[in-house]
CSV table of C-alpha atoms and ligand atoms in Angstrom, one decimal:
chain,number,residue,atom,x,y,z
A,1,UNK,CA,-12.7,4.4,5.6
A,2,UNK,CA,-13.4,4.3,9.2
A,3,UNK,CA,-16.1,3.9,10.9
A,4,UNK,CA,-16.9,6.8,12.7
A,5,UNK,CA,-16.5,8.4,9.1
A,6,UNK,CA,-18.3,6.2,6.7
A,7,UNK,CA,-21.3,6.3,8.8
A,8,UNK,CA,-20.6,10.5,9.3
A,9,UNK,CA,-20.9,10.3,5.6
A,10,UNK,CA,-23.9,8.2,5.3
A,11,UNK,CA,-25.7,10.5,7.6
A,12,UNK,CA,-24.8,13.7,5.8
A,13,UNK,CA,-26.3,11.7,2.8
A,14,UNK,CA,-29.4,10.0,3.6
A,15,UNK,CA,-31.6,12.8,3.2
A,16,UNK,CA,-33.3,14.5,0.2
A,17,UNK,CA,-32.0,17.7,-0.4
A,18,UNK,CA,-28.4,16.6,0.7
A,19,UNK,CA,-28.5,13.3,-2.1
A,20,UNK,CA,-30.4,15.6,-4.5
A,21,UNK,CA,-26.9,18.4,-4.4
A,22,UNK,CA,-24.7,15.5,-4.1
A,23,UNK,CA,-25.6,14.0,-8.0
A,24,UNK,CA,-26.6,18.0,-9.0
A,25,UNK,CA,-22.6,19.3,-7.9
A,26,UNK,CA,-21.6,16.0,-8.9
A,27,UNK,CA,-21.7,16.6,-12.1
A,28,UNK,CA,-21.0,19.8,-12.4
A,29,UNK,CA,-18.8,22.6,-9.7
A,30,UNK,CA,-22.3,25.3,-9.2
A,31,UNK,CA,-22.5,28.2,-7.1
A,32,UNK,CA,-25.6,28.2,-3.5
A,33,UNK,CA,-27.5,30.4,-5.8
A,34,UNK,CA,-27.1,28.1,-8.7
A,35,UNK,CA,-28.5,25.8,-7.2
A,36,UNK,CA,-31.4,27.8,-5.1
A,37,UNK,CA,-32.5,28.1,-8.1
A,38,UNK,CA,-32.1,24.5,-9.4
A,39,UNK,CA,-33.6,22.6,-6.4
A,40,UNK,CA,-36.1,25.9,-5.4
A,41,UNK,CA,-35.3,26.2,-1.7
A,42,UNK,CA,-34.1,28.7,0.3
A,43,UNK,CA,-30.9,29.8,0.2
A,44,UNK,CA,-30.4,29.3,4.1
A,45,UNK,CA,-31.7,26.0,3.5
A,46,UNK,CA,-29.7,25.0,0.4
A,47,UNK,CA,-26.2,26.7,2.7
A,48,UNK,CA,-26.9,24.9,5.8
A,49,UNK,CA,-27.6,21.6,3.3
A,50,UNK,CA,-24.3,22.3,1.6
A,51,UNK,CA,-22.0,22.9,5.0
A,52,UNK,CA,-23.0,19.7,6.5
A,53,UNK,CA,-22.3,17.9,3.4
A,54,UNK,CA,-18.2,20.0,3.7
A,55,UNK,CA,-18.4,18.4,7.1
A,56,UNK,CA,-18.8,14.8,6.7
A,57,UNK,CA,-15.8,15.1,3.7
A,58,UNK,CA,-18.3,14.4,0.7
A,59,UNK,CA,-18.4,17.9,-0.8
A,60,UNK,CA,-15.7,20.4,-1.7
A,61,UNK,CA,-16.1,24.3,-1.2
A,62,UNK,CA,-13.7,25.8,-3.6
A,63,UNK,CA,-13.8,30.0,-2.9
A,64,UNK,CA,-13.3,32.3,-6.1
A,65,UNK,CA,-13.7,36.6,-5.9
A,66,UNK,CA,-16.8,36.8,-4.4
A,67,UNK,CA,-18.1,33.6,-5.5
A,68,UNK,CA,-18.0,30.1,-4.3
A,69,UNK,CA,-18.0,26.9,-5.6
A,70,UNK,CA,-18.9,23.5,-4.7
A,71,UNK,CA,-18.0,20.5,-5.7
A,72,UNK,CA,-18.0,16.5,-4.6
A,73,UNK,CA,-14.8,16.1,-3.0
A,74,UNK,CA,-11.1,14.9,-4.2
A,75,UNK,CA,-10.4,12.2,-0.6
A,76,UNK,CA,-12.3,8.7,0.6
A,77,UNK,CA,-15.9,10.9,1.7
A,78,UNK,CA,-16.3,12.5,-2.3
A,79,UNK,CA,-15.4,8.9,-3.0
A,80,UNK,CA,-18.3,7.1,-1.3
A,81,UNK,CA,-20.8,10.5,-2.8
A,82,UNK,CA,-19.7,9.2,-6.1
A,83,UNK,CA,-20.7,6.1,-5.8
A,84,UNK,CA,-24.2,6.6,-3.9
A,85,UNK,CA,-25.4,8.6,-6.5
A,86,UNK,CA,-23.8,6.3,-8.9
A,87,UNK,CA,-26.0,4.4,-7.7
A,88,UNK,CA,-28.9,6.3,-8.4
A,89,UNK,CA,-31.9,5.8,-11.3
A,90,UNK,CA,-31.1,8.0,-13.8
A,91,UNK,CA,-34.8,8.0,-14.5
A,92,UNK,CA,-36.1,9.0,-11.0
A,93,UNK,CA,-38.6,11.6,-12.1
A,94,UNK,CA,-37.2,14.1,-9.3
A,95,UNK,CA,-33.6,13.8,-10.7
A,96,UNK,CA,-35.2,14.0,-14.0
A,97,UNK,CA,-36.2,17.8,-12.8
A,98,UNK,CA,-33.1,19.0,-11.9
A,99,UNK,CA,-30.3,18.0,-14.6
A,100,UNK,CA,-33.3,20.0,-16.3
A,101,UNK,CA,-33.0,22.8,-13.6
A,102,UNK,CA,-28.5,22.5,-14.2
A,103,UNK,CA,-29.2,22.3,-17.7
A,104,UNK,CA,-31.4,25.3,-18.0
A,105,UNK,CA,-27.8,27.0,-15.6
A,106,UNK,CA,-25.4,25.4,-17.8
A,107,UNK,CA,-27.3,27.1,-20.7
A,108,UNK,CA,-27.7,31.5,-18.7
A,109,UNK,CA,-23.5,30.5,-18.1
A,110,UNK,CA,-22.4,29.8,-21.7
A,111,UNK,CA,-25.3,33.3,-22.5
A,112,UNK,CA,-23.1,34.6,-21.0
A,113,UNK,CA,-19.5,33.9,-21.2
A,114,UNK,CA,-20.7,34.3,-24.7
A,115,UNK,CA,-21.9,37.8,-24.1
A,116,UNK,CA,-18.2,38.0,-22.3
A,117,UNK,CA,-16.2,37.4,-25.4
A,118,UNK,CA,-18.6,38.9,-27.9
A,119,UNK,CA,-17.8,42.4,-26.3
A,120,UNK,CA,-13.3,41.9,-26.7
A,121,UNK,CA,-14.4,39.8,-30.0
A,122,UNK,CA,-11.6,42.6,-31.2
A,123,UNK,CA,-9.3,42.5,-28.4
A,124,UNK,CA,-9.1,37.9,-29.1
A,125,UNK,CA,-9.3,39.3,-33.0
A,126,UNK,CA,-6.2,42.6,-33.0
A,127,UNK,CA,-4.0,39.8,-30.2
A,128,UNK,CA,-3.7,36.6,-32.6
A,129,UNK,CA,-3.7,38.5,-35.8
A,130,UNK,CA,-0.7,39.9,-35.0
A,131,UNK,CA,0.9,35.8,-34.8
A,132,UNK,CA,0.8,32.4,-36.3
A,133,UNK,CA,-2.1,31.1,-36.7
A,134,UNK,CA,-3.0,29.5,-33.4
A,135,UNK,CA,-5.2,26.5,-34.4
A,136,UNK,CA,-1.2,25.4,-35.6
A,137,UNK,CA,0.5,26.7,-32.0
A,138,UNK,CA,-1.7,24.3,-30.7
A,139,UNK,CA,-0.6,21.8,-33.1
A,140,UNK,CA,3.3,22.7,-32.0
A,141,UNK,CA,2.0,22.5,-28.4
A,142,UNK,CA,0.1,18.7,-29.3
A,143,UNK,CA,3.4,17.5,-31.0
A,144,UNK,CA,5.8,18.4,-28.3
A,145,UNK,CA,3.5,16.7,-25.4
A,146,UNK,CA,3.2,13.6,-27.3
A,147,UNK,CA,0.6,10.5,-26.7
A,148,UNK,CA,2.0,9.2,-23.8
A,149,UNK,CA,-0.6,9.3,-21.0
A,150,UNK,CA,-0.1,11.8,-18.1
A,151,UNK,CA,-1.6,11.4,-15.3
A,152,UNK,CA,-1.7,15.2,-13.5
A,153,UNK,CA,-2.1,17.8,-16.1
A,154,UNK,CA,-1.4,21.3,-14.2
A,155,UNK,CA,-2.4,24.6,-16.9
A,156,UNK,CA,-1.2,27.6,-14.9
A,157,UNK,CA,-3.3,31.2,-16.0
A,158,UNK,CA,-5.8,28.8,-17.9
A,159,UNK,CA,-7.4,31.2,-19.2
A,160,UNK,CA,-10.4,30.3,-20.7
A,161,UNK,CA,-9.8,27.4,-21.0
A,162,UNK,CA,-8.2,26.0,-24.3
A,163,UNK,CA,-5.0,24.5,-23.0
A,164,UNK,CA,-7.6,22.4,-20.8
A,165,UNK,CA,-9.5,21.4,-23.9
A,166,UNK,CA,-6.6,20.5,-25.4
A,167,UNK,CA,-4.4,18.8,-22.8
A,168,UNK,CA,-7.1,17.0,-20.2
A,169,UNK,CA,-7.8,14.6,-22.8
A,170,UNK,CA,-4.5,12.6,-22.5
A,171,UNK,CA,-4.8,13.1,-18.4
A,172,UNK,CA,-6.3,11.0,-15.7
A,173,UNK,CA,-7.0,14.6,-14.4
A,174,UNK,CA,-6.3,18.2,-14.8
A,175,UNK,CA,-6.5,21.5,-12.9
A,176,UNK,CA,-6.6,24.6,-13.7
A,177,UNK,CA,-5.5,28.3,-12.5
A,178,UNK,CA,-6.4,31.5,-13.3
A,179,UNK,CA,-6.7,34.5,-10.8
A,180,UNK,CA,-8.5,36.1,-13.1
A,181,UNK,CA,-12.9,34.3,-11.6
A,182,UNK,CA,-14.6,36.4,-15.4
A,183,UNK,CA,-11.5,34.1,-17.5
A,184,UNK,CA,-12.8,31.3,-14.9
A,185,UNK,CA,-16.2,31.7,-15.5
A,186,UNK,CA,-15.6,30.9,-19.1
A,187,UNK,CA,-13.1,28.3,-18.5
A,188,UNK,CA,-15.2,26.4,-16.8
A,189,UNK,CA,-18.2,27.2,-19.3
A,190,UNK,CA,-15.8,25.8,-22.3
A,191,UNK,CA,-14.6,22.7,-20.1
A,192,UNK,CA,-18.3,21.8,-19.7
A,193,UNK,CA,-19.1,22.0,-23.1
A,194,UNK,CA,-16.2,19.8,-24.0
A,195,UNK,CA,-17.7,17.6,-21.6
A,196,UNK,CA,-14.5,16.5,-19.5
A,197,UNK,CA,-15.2,15.7,-16.4
A,198,UNK,CA,-11.5,15.2,-15.1
A,199,UNK,CA,-11.0,18.5,-14.8
A,200,UNK,CA,-11.2,21.2,-11.5
A,201,UNK,CA,-10.3,25.7,-12.1
A,202,UNK,CA,-8.8,27.4,-9.3
A,203,UNK,CA,-8.4,30.7,-9.0
A,204,UNK,CA,-5.0,31.8,-7.3
A,205,UNK,CA,-2.2,33.6,-8.3
A,206,UNK,CA,0.6,31.8,-10.9
A,207,UNK,CA,2.8,33.2,-7.9
A,208,UNK,CA,1.3,30.7,-4.8
A,209,UNK,CA,-0.4,28.7,-6.8
A,210,UNK,CA,-3.0,26.6,-5.3
A,211,UNK,CA,-2.0,23.0,-6.3
A,212,UNK,CA,0.6,19.9,-3.8
A,213,UNK,CA,4.1,20.0,-5.2
A,214,UNK,CA,6.1,17.4,-7.1
A,215,UNK,CA,2.5,15.8,-8.0
A,216,UNK,CA,2.0,17.1,-12.0
A,217,UNK,CA,3.9,15.0,-14.7
A,218,UNK,CA,2.8,18.0,-16.6
A,219,UNK,CA,2.6,22.2,-16.1
A,220,UNK,CA,2.1,24.2,-19.4
A,221,UNK,CA,2.5,28.2,-19.4
A,222,UNK,CA,0.8,29.5,-21.8
A,223,UNK,CA,0.8,32.8,-23.2
A,224,UNK,CA,0.5,34.6,-20.0
A,225,UNK,CA,4.5,34.9,-19.2
A,226,UNK,CA,4.3,38.4,-20.8
A,227,UNK,CA,2.2,39.5,-18.1
A,228,UNK,CA,3.9,39.0,-14.9
A,229,UNK,CA,6.4,41.4,-13.6
A,230,UNK,CA,8.4,38.5,-12.0
A,231,UNK,CA,8.8,35.5,-15.3
A,232,UNK,CA,11.4,33.6,-13.7
A,233,UNK,CA,9.1,33.4,-10.0
A,234,UNK,CA,6.1,31.5,-11.9
A,235,UNK,CA,8.5,29.1,-13.5
A,236,UNK,CA,10.8,28.8,-10.3
A,237,UNK,CA,7.4,28.2,-8.8
A,238,UNK,CA,5.7,25.9,-11.3
A,239,UNK,CA,9.4,23.8,-11.6
A,240,UNK,CA,8.0,23.2,-7.6
A,241,UNK,CA,4.6,21.1,-8.1
A,242,UNK,CA,6.0,18.8,-11.2
A,243,UNK,CA,7.1,14.9,-10.1
A,244,UNK,CA,9.7,13.4,-11.2
A,245,UNK,CA,10.3,12.5,-15.1
A,246,UNK,CA,7.9,16.2,-14.7
A,247,UNK,CA,7.5,17.9,-18.4
A,248,UNK,CA,7.3,22.0,-18.1
A,249,UNK,CA,6.3,23.7,-21.3
A,250,UNK,CA,6.1,27.4,-22.3
A,251,UNK,CA,5.1,29.6,-25.2
A,252,UNK,CA,4.8,33.1,-25.2
A,253,UNK,CA,6.7,35.6,-27.9
A,254,UNK,CA,9.1,35.6,-29.7
A,255,UNK,CA,11.0,39.5,-27.9
A,256,UNK,CA,9.0,42.3,-30.5
A,257,UNK,CA,8.9,45.8,-31.2
A,258,UNK,CA,5.5,45.7,-31.1
A,259,UNK,CA,4.4,48.5,-27.8
A,260,UNK,CA,0.9,49.1,-28.4
A,261,UNK,CA,0.6,45.9,-26.4
A,262,UNK,CA,1.9,47.9,-23.3
A,263,UNK,CA,-0.2,49.7,-22.9
A,264,UNK,CA,-3.4,48.6,-25.1
A,265,UNK,CA,-3.1,45.3,-23.3
A,266,UNK,CA,-1.5,45.5,-20.7
A,267,UNK,CA,2.2,43.0,-21.9
A,268,UNK,CA,4.7,43.4,-19.7
A,269,UNK,CA,7.6,41.8,-21.3
A,270,UNK,CA,7.6,42.3,-24.8
A,271,UNK,CA,8.2,38.5,-25.5
A,272,UNK,CA,11.5,36.5,-23.9
A,273,UNK,CA,14.3,35.7,-26.5
A,274,UNK,CA,15.2,32.0,-26.1
A,275,UNK,CA,18.2,32.5,-24.1
A,276,UNK,CA,16.3,34.2,-21.3
A,277,UNK,CA,14.0,31.7,-20.9
A,278,UNK,CA,15.9,29.2,-21.0
A,279,UNK,CA,18.2,30.3,-18.0
A,280,UNK,CA,14.4,30.8,-16.4
A,281,UNK,CA,14.2,27.3,-16.5
A,282,UNK,CA,16.8,25.4,-16.0
A,283,UNK,CA,17.6,28.7,-12.3
A,284,UNK,CA,14.5,26.7,-11.6
A,285,UNK,CA,16.8,23.1,-11.6
A,286,UNK,CA,14.7,22.3,-14.7
A,287,UNK,CA,17.3,20.7,-18.1
A,288,UNK,CA,16.7,19.3,-21.3
A,289,UNK,CA,15.6,22.4,-22.4
A,290,UNK,CA,14.0,21.8,-26.4
A,291,UNK,CA,13.0,24.8,-27.9
A,292,UNK,CA,10.7,25.4,-31.5
A,293,UNK,CA,9.5,28.5,-32.6
A,294,UNK,CA,6.8,28.6,-35.2
A,295,UNK,CA,7.0,31.9,-37.5
A,296,UNK,CA,5.0,34.2,-39.3
A,297,UNK,CA,4.1,33.0,-42.9
A,298,UNK,CA,6.3,34.5,-46.2
A,299,UNK,CA,3.4,37.7,-47.0
A,300,UNK,CA,2.9,38.6,-43.1
A,301,UNK,CA,5.1,41.2,-42.6
A,302,UNK,CA,4.5,43.3,-38.9
A,303,UNK,CA,3.1,39.0,-37.3
A,304,UNK,CA,5.1,37.9,-34.0
A,305,UNK,CA,6.6,34.9,-33.4
A,306,UNK,CA,5.7,32.3,-31.8
A,307,UNK,CA,8.3,30.0,-29.2
A,308,UNK,CA,7.9,26.8,-27.2
A,309,UNK,CA,9.8,25.6,-24.6
A,310,UNK,CA,9.3,22.6,-22.9
A,311,UNK,CA,11.8,21.2,-19.5
A,312,UNK,CA,12.0,18.4,-17.7
A,313,UNK,CA,12.8,17.4,-14.2
A,314,UNK,CA,15.4,14.8,-14.2
A,315,UNK,CA,15.5,13.9,-9.9
A,316,UNK,CA,15.1,10.8,-11.6
A,317,UNK,CA,17.7,10.8,-13.6
A,318,UNK,CA,20.7,12.2,-11.8
A,319,UNK,CA,21.0,13.4,-8.2
A,320,UNK,CA,22.3,16.9,-9.8
A,321,UNK,CA,21.3,19.2,-12.4
A,322,UNK,CA,24.4,18.9,-15.4
A,323,UNK,CA,26.3,21.4,-15.5
A,324,UNK,CA,26.0,22.2,-19.6
A,325,UNK,CA,21.9,21.4,-20.1
A,326,UNK,CA,20.9,19.8,-23.5
A,327,UNK,CA,19.4,22.0,-25.9
A,328,UNK,CA,17.3,21.4,-29.2
A,329,UNK,CA,16.0,23.8,-31.6
A,330,UNK,CA,13.7,23.6,-34.2
A,331,UNK,CA,11.6,26.0,-36.7
A,332,UNK,CA,8.7,26.7,-38.1
A,333,UNK,CA,7.4,28.8,-40.6
A,334,UNK,CA,3.4,28.5,-42.3
B,401,SAM,C1,-3.0,36.0,-22.5
B,401,SAM,S1,-4.2,34.6,-21.4
B,401,SAM,C2,-3.5,33.4,-21.6
B,401,SAM,C3,-4.8,32.6,-20.9
B,401,SAM,C4,-4.7,30.5,-21.5
B,401,SAM,N1,-3.0,30.1,-21.2
B,401,SAM,C5,-4.1,30.5,-23.2
B,401,SAM,O1,-3.2,30.6,-23.4
B,401,SAM,O2,-5.1,30.5,-23.4
B,401,SAM,C6,-3.0,34.4,-19.5
B,401,SAM,C7,-4.0,34.7,-17.9
B,401,SAM,O3,-2.8,35.0,-17.4
B,401,SAM,C8,-3.9,35.4,-15.6
B,401,SAM,N2,-3.3,35.9,-15.0
B,401,SAM,C9,-2.2,37.1,-15.7
B,401,SAM,N3,-1.7,37.1,-14.3
B,401,SAM,C10,-1.5,36.1,-13.8
B,401,SAM,C11,-1.2,35.6,-12.1
B,401,SAM,N4,-0.1,36.5,-11.4
B,401,SAM,N5,-1.5,34.4,-11.6
B,401,SAM,C12,-2.4,34.2,-12.3
B,401,SAM,N6,-3.0,34.5,-13.3
B,401,SAM,C13,-2.6,35.7,-14.2
B,401,SAM,C14,-4.8,35.7,-16.6
B,401,SAM,O4,-5.8,36.3,-15.5
B,401,SAM,C15,-4.9,35.8,-17.8
B,401,SAM,O5,-6.3,34.8,-18.0
């Protein structure tokens, strides 16, 4: 860090409210109104302090619909802030009181998230009842991911963050993107409850994901494609986020005839054939496609089959994509 920026960072952090703010946003992503409630100071005052922290590169502001969340920055300023916060004695009475009020804020979030779920419980359950149990699908996804550590993970259309909860423990850092602030609020609550500190959530469109290119070793698109008017474009965007040798996992329904999902649940596509998604993946420049199907258990008529497609960015292996893409198909039933 240059002398100028180190001095600017130290100056910004060198004030009691700003130091408390850094400690708080080091624990959780928080809105101005949450920080106002925790610190017991006026909104303009808290906003002014936050602005100084952002200008000095210690904190960053992430817009999400009508809300904005503050967290420690990613770059060297954020690293300085983390160093400073790590030096604070956790038993300091000011910090103890701040943490207690932070816990109350988190509890309020958890209650809100639970109320949202309770309202929609019937919807979730009726969709779940249509396909093989979630645990089987999740076990198959995790088996395909394997146990190799992941540097950077991206979950597109993260919804309530379930895929992040499962796979982020394998990753150094993980990003979840969704267009819906309500879903992101649920994801935020779930991630906090899981104690995952390596996850960031961002509001954004799957067609223009707010993420770096060539940066992720694993991208997941789980039960999102059937909502989209242009699934091929979403896959092409996901492929751009992959680093060489990175993997893309797509999970969706196999083509089905449950028309009511269109009217009642805004599904645009009644699932996809294996070939359709394979074509999206190879058109996006990926190859080595493997698929796995999770078939309805015997005695469960009308249940949908869930399919998993795994493809790889082959830039390290070959300059040109192979003419014939090697494919492997497996299927399981309960
Ligand atoms: C059925 S949920 C699946 C969530 C999550 N992947 C999971 O499986 O638990 C579909 C998610 O896709 C998100 N979504 C739909 N269209 C999107 C778009 N164009 N950009 C980003 N997210 C989108 C919705 O907001 C919703 O959270």
